[in-house]
Short mmCIF file of C-alpha atoms and ligand atoms in Angstrom, two decimals:
data_model
loop_
_atom_site.label_atom_id
_atom_site.label_comp_id
_atom_site.label_asym_id
_atom_site.label_seq_id
_atom_site.Cartn_x
_atom_site.Cartn_y
_atom_site.Cartn_z
CA UNK E 1 -11.99 18.50 -14.05
CA UNK E 2 -13.23 14.93 -13.75
CA UNK E 3 -13.11 13.12 -10.39
CA UNK E 4 -14.53 9.87 -9.01
CA UNK E 5 -16.84 10.81 -6.16
CA UNK E 6 -17.62 8.30 -3.44
CA UNK E 7 -21.17 9.34 -2.55
CA UNK E 8 -21.65 6.79 0.24
CA UNK E 9 -20.09 3.63 1.65
CA UNK E 10 -20.91 0.61 -0.49
CA UNK E 11 -19.98 -1.57 -3.46
CA UNK E 12 -17.76 -0.33 -6.35
CA UNK E 13 -20.83 1.17 -8.05
CA UNK E 14 -21.02 3.97 -5.41
CA UNK E 15 -18.13 5.60 -7.30
CA UNK E 16 -19.44 8.20 -9.74
CA UNK E 17 -17.32 10.10 -12.22
CA UNK E 18 -18.43 13.74 -12.03
CA UNK E 19 -17.20 17.12 -13.19
CA UNK E 20 -15.98 19.16 -10.21
CA UNK E 21 -14.10 22.43 -9.77
CA UNK E 22 -10.38 22.16 -10.47
CA UNK E 23 -8.48 23.05 -7.26
CA UNK E 24 -6.21 26.11 -7.03
CA UNK E 25 -2.95 25.87 -5.11
CA UNK E 26 -2.61 27.91 -1.90
CA UNK E 27 0.63 29.85 -1.31
CA UNK E 28 2.50 26.77 -0.02
CA UNK E 29 0.90 24.22 -2.38
CA UNK E 30 1.55 22.84 -5.85
CA UNK E 31 -1.08 21.85 -8.42
CA UNK E 32 -0.41 18.45 -10.03
CA UNK E 33 -1.89 17.04 -13.21
CA UNK E 34 -2.25 13.41 -12.19
CA UNK E 35 -0.94 10.77 -14.57
CA UNK E 36 -1.49 7.64 -12.43
CA UNK E 37 -3.16 6.66 -9.19
CA UNK E 38 -3.07 3.24 -7.51
CA UNK E 39 -6.25 1.39 -6.49
CA UNK E 40 -5.04 0.14 -3.11
CA UNK E 41 -6.51 -2.30 -0.63
CA UNK E 42 -6.92 0.78 1.59
CA UNK E 43 -9.15 2.49 -1.00
CA UNK E 44 -11.35 -0.61 -1.07
CA UNK E 45 -11.64 -0.56 2.73
CA UNK E 46 -12.68 3.11 2.72
CA UNK E 47 -15.13 2.88 -0.19
CA UNK E 48 -16.83 -0.23 1.15
CA UNK E 49 -16.24 0.51 4.84
CA UNK E 50 -14.69 -2.94 5.06
CA UNK E 51 -13.26 -2.94 8.57
CA UNK E 52 -13.16 -5.57 11.34
CA UNK E 53 -16.13 -5.27 13.76
CA UNK E 54 -13.77 -4.38 16.64
CA UNK E 55 -12.61 -1.34 14.64
CA UNK E 56 -16.06 -0.16 13.47
CA UNK E 57 -16.57 2.84 15.79
CA UNK E 58 -13.05 4.32 15.62
CA UNK E 59 -13.06 3.80 11.83
CA UNK E 60 -16.38 5.65 11.41
CA UNK E 61 -15.00 8.50 13.56
CA UNK E 62 -11.88 8.66 11.42
CA UNK E 63 -13.29 8.08 7.92
CA UNK E 64 -16.72 9.73 8.22
CA UNK E 65 -19.85 8.70 10.13
CA UNK E 66 -22.36 8.20 7.28
CA UNK E 67 -20.17 8.46 4.18
CA UNK E 68 -16.49 9.11 3.44
CA UNK E 69 -15.54 12.49 4.94
CA UNK E 70 -13.48 13.24 1.82
CA UNK E 71 -15.70 12.25 -1.15
CA UNK E 72 -12.79 11.97 -3.58
CA UNK E 73 -10.86 8.98 -2.26
CA UNK E 74 -7.46 7.62 -3.42
CA UNK E 75 -4.13 8.36 -1.79
CA UNK E 76 -1.33 7.59 -4.28
CA UNK E 77 -0.36 9.82 -7.17
CA UNK E 78 2.25 10.46 -9.82
CA UNK E 79 2.10 13.35 -12.23
CA UNK E 80 3.47 16.70 -13.27
CA UNK E 81 3.39 20.04 -11.44
CA UNK E 82 1.46 22.54 -13.56
CA UNK E 83 1.15 25.46 -11.13
CA UNK E 84 2.84 26.54 -7.86
CA UNK E 85 1.79 28.80 -4.99
CA UNK E 86 3.68 32.05 -4.44
CA UNK E 87 5.66 30.69 -1.45
CA UNK E 88 6.69 27.36 -2.98
CA UNK E 89 10.49 26.91 -2.95
CA UNK E 90 11.15 23.17 -3.36
CA UNK E 91 9.33 22.49 -6.64
CA UNK E 92 8.78 24.14 -10.00
CA UNK E 93 6.35 23.89 -12.88
CA UNK E 94 7.21 20.85 -15.00
CA UNK E 95 8.60 18.76 -12.09
CA UNK E 96 7.64 15.10 -12.30
CA UNK E 97 6.54 14.02 -8.84
CA UNK E 98 4.94 11.17 -6.90
CA UNK E 99 3.71 10.60 -3.38
CA UNK E 100 0.71 10.18 -1.13
CA UNK E 101 -2.16 12.44 -0.12
CA UNK E 102 -2.31 10.41 3.14
CA UNK E 103 -5.63 10.30 4.97
CA UNK E 104 -7.17 13.25 3.13
CA UNK E 105 -7.21 11.26 -0.13
CA UNK E 106 -8.30 13.00 -3.32
CA UNK E 107 -6.18 11.29 -5.99
CA UNK E 108 -9.10 9.85 -7.99
CA UNK E 109 -9.07 13.18 -9.85
CA UNK E 110 -7.38 14.74 -12.83
CA UNK E 111 -5.77 17.44 -10.66
CA UNK E 112 -4.73 17.56 -7.01
CA UNK E 113 -3.10 20.13 -4.75
CA UNK E 114 -0.63 19.27 -2.02
CA UNK E 115 1.59 21.31 0.34
CA UNK E 116 5.21 21.25 -0.78
CA UNK E 117 6.32 19.97 2.66
CA UNK E 118 3.97 16.99 2.61
CA UNK E 119 4.47 13.51 1.07
CA UNK E 120 5.68 14.56 -2.38
CA UNK E 121 9.11 14.12 -4.01
CA UNK E 122 10.49 13.96 -7.56
CA UNK E 123 9.97 10.57 -9.20
CA UNK E 124 12.96 8.20 -8.96
CA UNK E 125 15.64 8.60 -11.64
CA UNK E 126 14.82 6.34 -14.58
CA UNK E 127 11.26 5.66 -13.41
CA UNK E 128 8.12 6.40 -15.43
CA UNK E 129 4.98 7.88 -13.84
CA UNK E 130 3.44 4.42 -14.02
CA UNK E 131 6.33 2.76 -12.19
CA UNK E 132 6.46 5.49 -9.56
CA UNK E 133 2.76 5.10 -8.75
CA UNK E 134 3.28 1.36 -8.25
CA UNK E 135 5.92 1.51 -5.49
CA UNK E 136 4.45 3.84 -2.88
CA UNK E 137 1.77 1.78 -1.12
CA UNK E 138 3.45 -1.59 -0.73
CA UNK E 139 7.02 -0.27 -0.83
CA UNK E 140 6.57 2.33 1.88
CA UNK E 141 4.51 0.15 4.20
CA UNK E 142 6.70 -2.94 3.91
CA UNK E 143 9.85 -0.88 4.37
CA UNK E 144 8.38 0.60 7.56
CA UNK E 145 7.61 -2.84 8.99
CA UNK E 146 10.78 -4.62 7.89
CA UNK E 147 13.02 -1.81 9.14
CA UNK E 148 11.61 -2.42 12.62
CA UNK E 149 12.18 -6.15 12.18
CA UNK E 150 15.94 -5.46 12.44
CA UNK E 151 16.75 -8.03 9.76
CA UNK E 152 20.38 -9.17 9.58
CA UNK E 153 22.42 -10.96 6.92
CA UNK E 154 21.45 -14.64 6.86
CA UNK E 155 18.21 -14.28 8.83
CA UNK E 156 15.42 -16.65 7.83
CA UNK E 157 12.51 -14.36 6.89
CA UNK E 158 9.05 -15.43 5.82
CA UNK E 159 6.81 -13.08 3.83
CA UNK E 160 3.25 -14.34 4.15
CA UNK E 161 1.06 -13.03 1.31
CA UNK E 162 4.11 -12.50 -0.89
CA UNK E 163 2.16 -11.69 -4.07
CA UNK E 164 0.21 -8.61 -2.89
CA UNK E 165 1.26 -4.98 -2.97
CA UNK E 166 2.96 -5.16 0.44
CA UNK E 167 4.20 -8.72 -0.12
CA UNK E 168 5.93 -8.16 -3.48
CA UNK E 169 7.75 -5.15 -2.03
CA UNK E 170 8.58 -7.02 1.19
CA UNK E 171 10.23 -9.92 -0.66
CA UNK E 172 12.49 -7.46 -2.50
CA UNK E 173 13.36 -5.44 0.62
CA UNK E 174 14.03 -8.48 2.82
CA UNK E 175 16.28 -9.94 0.13
CA UNK E 176 18.23 -6.68 -0.12
CA UNK E 177 18.85 -6.85 3.64
CA UNK E 178 20.62 -10.19 3.17
CA UNK E 179 17.85 -12.46 4.43
CA UNK E 180 17.03 -15.91 3.15
CA UNK E 181 13.45 -15.29 2.08
CA UNK E 182 10.55 -17.72 2.03
CA UNK E 183 7.45 -16.39 0.31
CA UNK E 184 3.96 -17.76 0.88
CA UNK E 185 1.42 -17.37 -1.93
CA UNK E 186 -0.91 -19.49 -4.06
CA UNK E 187 0.47 -21.73 -6.81
CA UNK E 188 -0.45 -19.22 -9.54
CA UNK E 189 2.00 -16.68 -8.08
CA UNK E 190 4.99 -18.91 -7.31
CA UNK E 191 6.96 -17.82 -10.39
CA UNK E 192 6.30 -14.13 -9.70
CA UNK E 193 7.49 -14.41 -6.08
CA UNK E 194 10.61 -16.35 -7.15
CA UNK E 195 11.36 -13.69 -9.78
CA UNK E 196 11.38 -11.06 -7.02
CA UNK E 197 14.19 -12.92 -5.25
CA UNK E 198 12.50 -15.37 -2.87
CA UNK E 199 14.76 -18.34 -2.10
CA UNK E 200 11.84 -20.64 -1.33
CA UNK E 201 8.13 -20.35 -2.08
CA UNK E 202 5.32 -22.19 -0.29
CA UNK E 203 1.88 -22.62 -1.90
CA UNK E 204 -0.51 -21.96 0.99
CA UNK E 205 -3.23 -23.94 -0.74
CA UNK E 206 -1.11 -27.11 -0.60
CA UNK E 207 1.19 -26.72 2.43
CA UNK E 208 0.56 -25.42 5.94
CA UNK E 209 3.94 -23.88 6.78
CA UNK E 210 3.15 -23.98 10.49
CA UNK E 211 3.24 -27.81 10.33
CA UNK E 212 6.64 -28.06 8.60
CA UNK E 213 8.74 -27.71 11.77
CA UNK E 214 10.84 -24.92 10.20
CA UNK E 215 11.62 -21.88 12.39
CA UNK E 216 12.05 -18.30 11.20
CA UNK E 217 13.75 -15.21 12.65
CA UNK E 218 11.01 -12.97 11.25
CA UNK E 219 7.54 -13.75 9.91
CA UNK E 220 5.87 -10.78 8.21
CA UNK E 221 2.18 -11.41 7.57
CA UNK E 222 1.55 -8.78 4.92
CA UNK E 223 -2.10 -9.74 4.28
CA UNK E 224 -3.37 -10.57 7.77
CA UNK E 225 -4.35 -14.14 6.87
CA UNK E 226 -1.74 -16.27 8.63
CA UNK E 227 -2.62 -18.57 11.51
CA UNK E 228 -1.50 -16.40 14.45
CA UNK E 229 -0.72 -19.15 16.98
CA UNK E 230 0.89 -21.37 14.30
CA UNK E 231 3.04 -18.48 13.06
CA UNK E 232 4.26 -17.58 16.53
CA UNK E 233 5.08 -21.26 17.16
CA UNK E 234 7.12 -21.16 13.92
CA UNK E 235 9.40 -18.38 15.18
CA UNK E 236 12.85 -18.99 16.64
CA UNK E 237 13.59 -17.98 20.24
CA UNK E 238 13.58 -14.11 20.12
CA UNK E 239 11.84 -14.24 16.73
CA UNK E 240 9.65 -11.38 15.51
CA UNK E 241 6.07 -11.58 14.20
CA UNK E 242 5.06 -8.62 12.08
CA UNK E 243 1.38 -8.23 11.25
CA UNK E 244 0.20 -5.56 8.80
CA UNK E 245 -3.49 -5.80 9.59
CA UNK E 246 -3.65 -4.17 12.97
CA UNK E 247 -7.23 -4.83 14.11
CA UNK E 248 -7.55 -4.85 17.93
CA UNK E 249 -8.87 -8.44 17.79
CA UNK E 250 -5.69 -9.58 15.99
CA UNK E 251 -3.50 -7.71 18.46
CA UNK E 252 -5.23 -9.39 21.39
CA UNK E 253 -4.77 -12.86 19.86
CA UNK E 254 -1.10 -12.09 19.15
CA UNK E 255 -0.45 -10.86 22.68
CA UNK E 256 -2.07 -13.97 24.16
CA UNK E 257 0.01 -16.23 21.88
CA UNK E 258 3.23 -14.40 22.84
CA UNK E 259 2.75 -14.79 26.61
CA UNK E 260 5.64 -16.60 28.28
CA UNK E 261 7.87 -16.41 25.19
CA UNK E 262 10.82 -14.17 24.24
CA UNK E 263 9.24 -13.47 20.87
CA UNK E 264 8.17 -10.00 19.81
CA UNK E 265 5.31 -8.47 17.85
CA UNK E 266 5.41 -5.46 15.53
CA UNK E 267 2.24 -3.87 14.20
CA UNK E 268 0.75 -0.43 13.78
CA UNK E 269 0.69 2.04 10.93
CA UNK E 270 3.51 4.08 9.41
CA UNK E 271 3.57 7.86 9.52
CA UNK E 272 3.37 8.89 5.88
CA UNK E 273 5.44 12.02 5.31
CA UNK E 274 8.17 13.35 3.01
CA UNK E 275 10.85 11.15 4.63
CA UNK E 276 8.63 8.09 4.02
CA UNK E 277 8.34 8.90 0.28
CA UNK E 278 12.01 9.88 0.03
CA UNK E 279 12.99 6.45 1.37
CA UNK E 280 10.85 4.77 -1.31
CA UNK E 281 12.60 6.89 -3.93
CA UNK E 282 16.04 5.80 -2.61
CA UNK E 283 15.05 2.13 -2.59
CA UNK E 284 13.89 2.47 -6.20
CA UNK E 285 17.06 4.26 -7.31
CA UNK E 286 19.27 1.70 -5.52
CA UNK E 287 17.52 -1.02 -7.54
CA UNK E 288 16.00 -2.62 -4.41
CA UNK E 289 12.37 -1.87 -5.25
CA UNK E 290 11.03 -2.73 -8.67
CA UNK E 291 7.40 -2.04 -9.54
CA UNK E 292 5.03 -5.00 -9.77
CA UNK E 293 2.02 -4.05 -11.88
CA UNK E 294 -0.84 -6.47 -12.35
CA UNK E 295 -3.35 -4.41 -14.34
CA UNK E 296 -3.86 -0.90 -15.62
CA UNK E 297 -7.32 0.61 -16.13
CA UNK E 298 -8.47 3.88 -17.64
CA UNK E 299 -10.13 6.40 -15.31
CA UNK E 300 -13.51 5.57 -16.87
CA UNK E 301 -12.99 1.94 -15.79
CA UNK E 302 -12.47 2.77 -12.10
CA UNK E 303 -15.50 0.74 -10.95
CA UNK E 304 -14.12 -2.30 -12.80
CA UNK E 305 -10.73 -1.74 -11.14
CA UNK E 306 -12.39 -1.66 -7.70
CA UNK E 307 -14.28 -4.89 -8.45
CA UNK E 308 -10.99 -6.59 -9.33
CA UNK E 309 -8.98 -5.32 -6.34
CA UNK E 310 -11.82 -6.16 -3.93
CA UNK E 311 -11.48 -9.85 -4.83
CA UNK E 312 -8.23 -9.77 -2.79
CA UNK E 313 -6.08 -11.63 -5.31
CA UNK E 314 -4.27 -8.95 -7.27
CA UNK E 315 -0.57 -9.42 -7.95
CA UNK E 316 1.27 -6.35 -6.71
CA UNK E 317 -0.49 -3.21 -7.87
CA UNK E 318 -3.44 -2.06 -9.95
CA UNK E 319 -3.17 1.37 -11.54
CA UNK E 320 -5.54 3.92 -13.02
CA UNK E 321 -4.17 5.98 -15.92
CA UNK E 322 -5.61 9.47 -16.33
CA UNK E 323 -3.57 10.10 -19.45
CA UNK E 324 -0.84 8.55 -21.57
CA UNK E 325 2.69 9.26 -20.26
CA UNK E 326 3.42 10.77 -23.66
CA UNK E 327 0.79 13.46 -23.03
CA UNK E 328 3.09 15.04 -20.40
N1 NAP G 1 -0.82 -1.40 8.84
C1 NAP G 1 -0.83 -0.56 7.83
O1 NAP G 1 -0.50 0.61 7.96
C2 NAP G 1 -1.23 -1.05 6.46
C3 NAP G 1 -0.86 -0.31 5.33
C4 NAP G 1 -1.19 -0.82 4.08
C5 NAP G 1 -1.93 -2.00 3.98
N2 NAP G 1 -2.31 -2.64 5.11
C6 NAP G 1 -3.10 -3.88 5.04
O2 NAP G 1 -2.28 -4.89 4.51
C7 NAP G 1 -3.08 -5.85 3.84
C8 NAP G 1 -2.44 -6.18 2.51
O3 NAP G 1 -2.45 -5.05 1.67
P1 NAP G 1 -2.08 -5.19 0.14
O4 NAP G 1 -2.36 -3.87 -0.45
O5 NAP G 1 -0.75 -5.80 -0.02
O6 NAP G 1 -3.20 -6.25 -0.34
P2 NAP G 1 -3.42 -6.87 -1.76
O7 NAP G 1 -2.37 -6.43 -2.73
O8 NAP G 1 -4.83 -6.66 -2.15
O9 NAP G 1 -3.23 -8.44 -1.45
C9 NAP G 1 -3.56 -9.33 -2.44
C10 NAP G 1 -2.71 -10.59 -2.30
O10 NAP G 1 -3.09 -11.29 -1.11
C11 NAP G 1 -2.85 -12.67 -1.35
N3 NAP G 1 -3.67 -13.51 -0.50
C12 NAP G 1 -5.03 -13.54 -0.42
N4 NAP G 1 -5.40 -14.47 0.48
C13 NAP G 1 -4.28 -15.06 0.95
C14 NAP G 1 -4.03 -16.09 1.89
N5 NAP G 1 -5.02 -16.70 2.54
N6 NAP G 1 -2.74 -16.40 2.15
C15 NAP G 1 -1.72 -15.79 1.51
N7 NAP G 1 -1.91 -14.80 0.60
C16 NAP G 1 -3.17 -14.45 0.32
C17 NAP G 1 -3.25 -12.86 -2.81
O11 NAP G 1 -2.52 -13.92 -3.34
P3 NAP G 1 -3.25 -15.22 -3.94
O12 NAP G 1 -4.06 -14.73 -5.11
O13 NAP G 1 -2.09 -16.06 -4.31
O14 NAP G 1 -4.12 -15.76 -2.87
C18 NAP G 1 -2.91 -11.52 -3.47
O15 NAP G 1 -1.75 -11.55 -4.26
C19 NAP G 1 -4.48 -5.23 3.71
O16 NAP G 1 -5.34 -5.85 4.64
C20 NAP G 1 -4.26 -3.79 4.07
O17 NAP G 1 -5.40 -3.21 4.66
C21 NAP G 1 -1.97 -2.21 6.33
#
């Protein structure tokens, strides 16, 4: 089978499409023919080893000292089960599934194996493979953060970075929780963010929201680019600041800014497991989470896709198609 191999850390060109051995499922695993994967901001970080200096050593320990520990990167998949191990009970050949390979990666490949108890579920009712692959990364992560934000009907919630993968999902989820949502994005994305349900949209290139004197119950910085002190000043008494980019240097700044206040901080990383993917499926089937797809590339164009995502201005999600949906 064909796979994109990440031979070392570096620019998009370190990805090489090679022919590798097709995996065989173990007793408790299924073999999936991948239809779509999602080029996430996380894939870019791993491929380029783009991490904050304060996180350099732990990140090398986790991802691989000299090159990615798992040479086939990519975490998100949708596709069809084409073979099952002898002990598999929850899935069958022909099932249409989606999910995440978590830290092990491996989805930049025509076929993947995954244990049936891991992060894999049937695709949401009425969703295509393409749509399913577009809701996992941002949908799951934003749901994890916003659930902890304890959002109530009528809360004033700001989604900073509302046009990215996390941001587009966060606007939709916050709205479904009954919040009045303010999205922050550049002018080019105002219409997109409004179409997702935002009540107000602020163009960060024209307006500094921290100078407007408006206070929020929750501010979710989904891209890690908000002014930390200004954001915390813009929270109501007991307000919550959620920050998706959990570098130790950010956490330190946040903790200093929170001293002497009743405001709270939420950060960290979700545990990606079957329950995590199941929740994304429910949100999709309830009509809360709609896919936002910016571009679709062929597998052969994966370097081009990485160049685009690395610019940091995609709208929602960028997908790689291994095959036409009709081929399944
Ligand atoms: N904690 C965790 O477990 C976790 C999990 C997943 C992701 N993350 C992190 O979350 C961050 C966002 O991920 P993502 O996948 O959503 O990224 P993404 O889709 O690549 O984000 C792109 C978006 O960011 C917006 N943006 C860029 N600069 C901005 C600025 N200064 N102010 C406001 N918006 C700006 C862009 O909008 P414009 O073009 O309008 O500027 C673009 O739409 C990444 O750093 C990622 O590593 C953390």
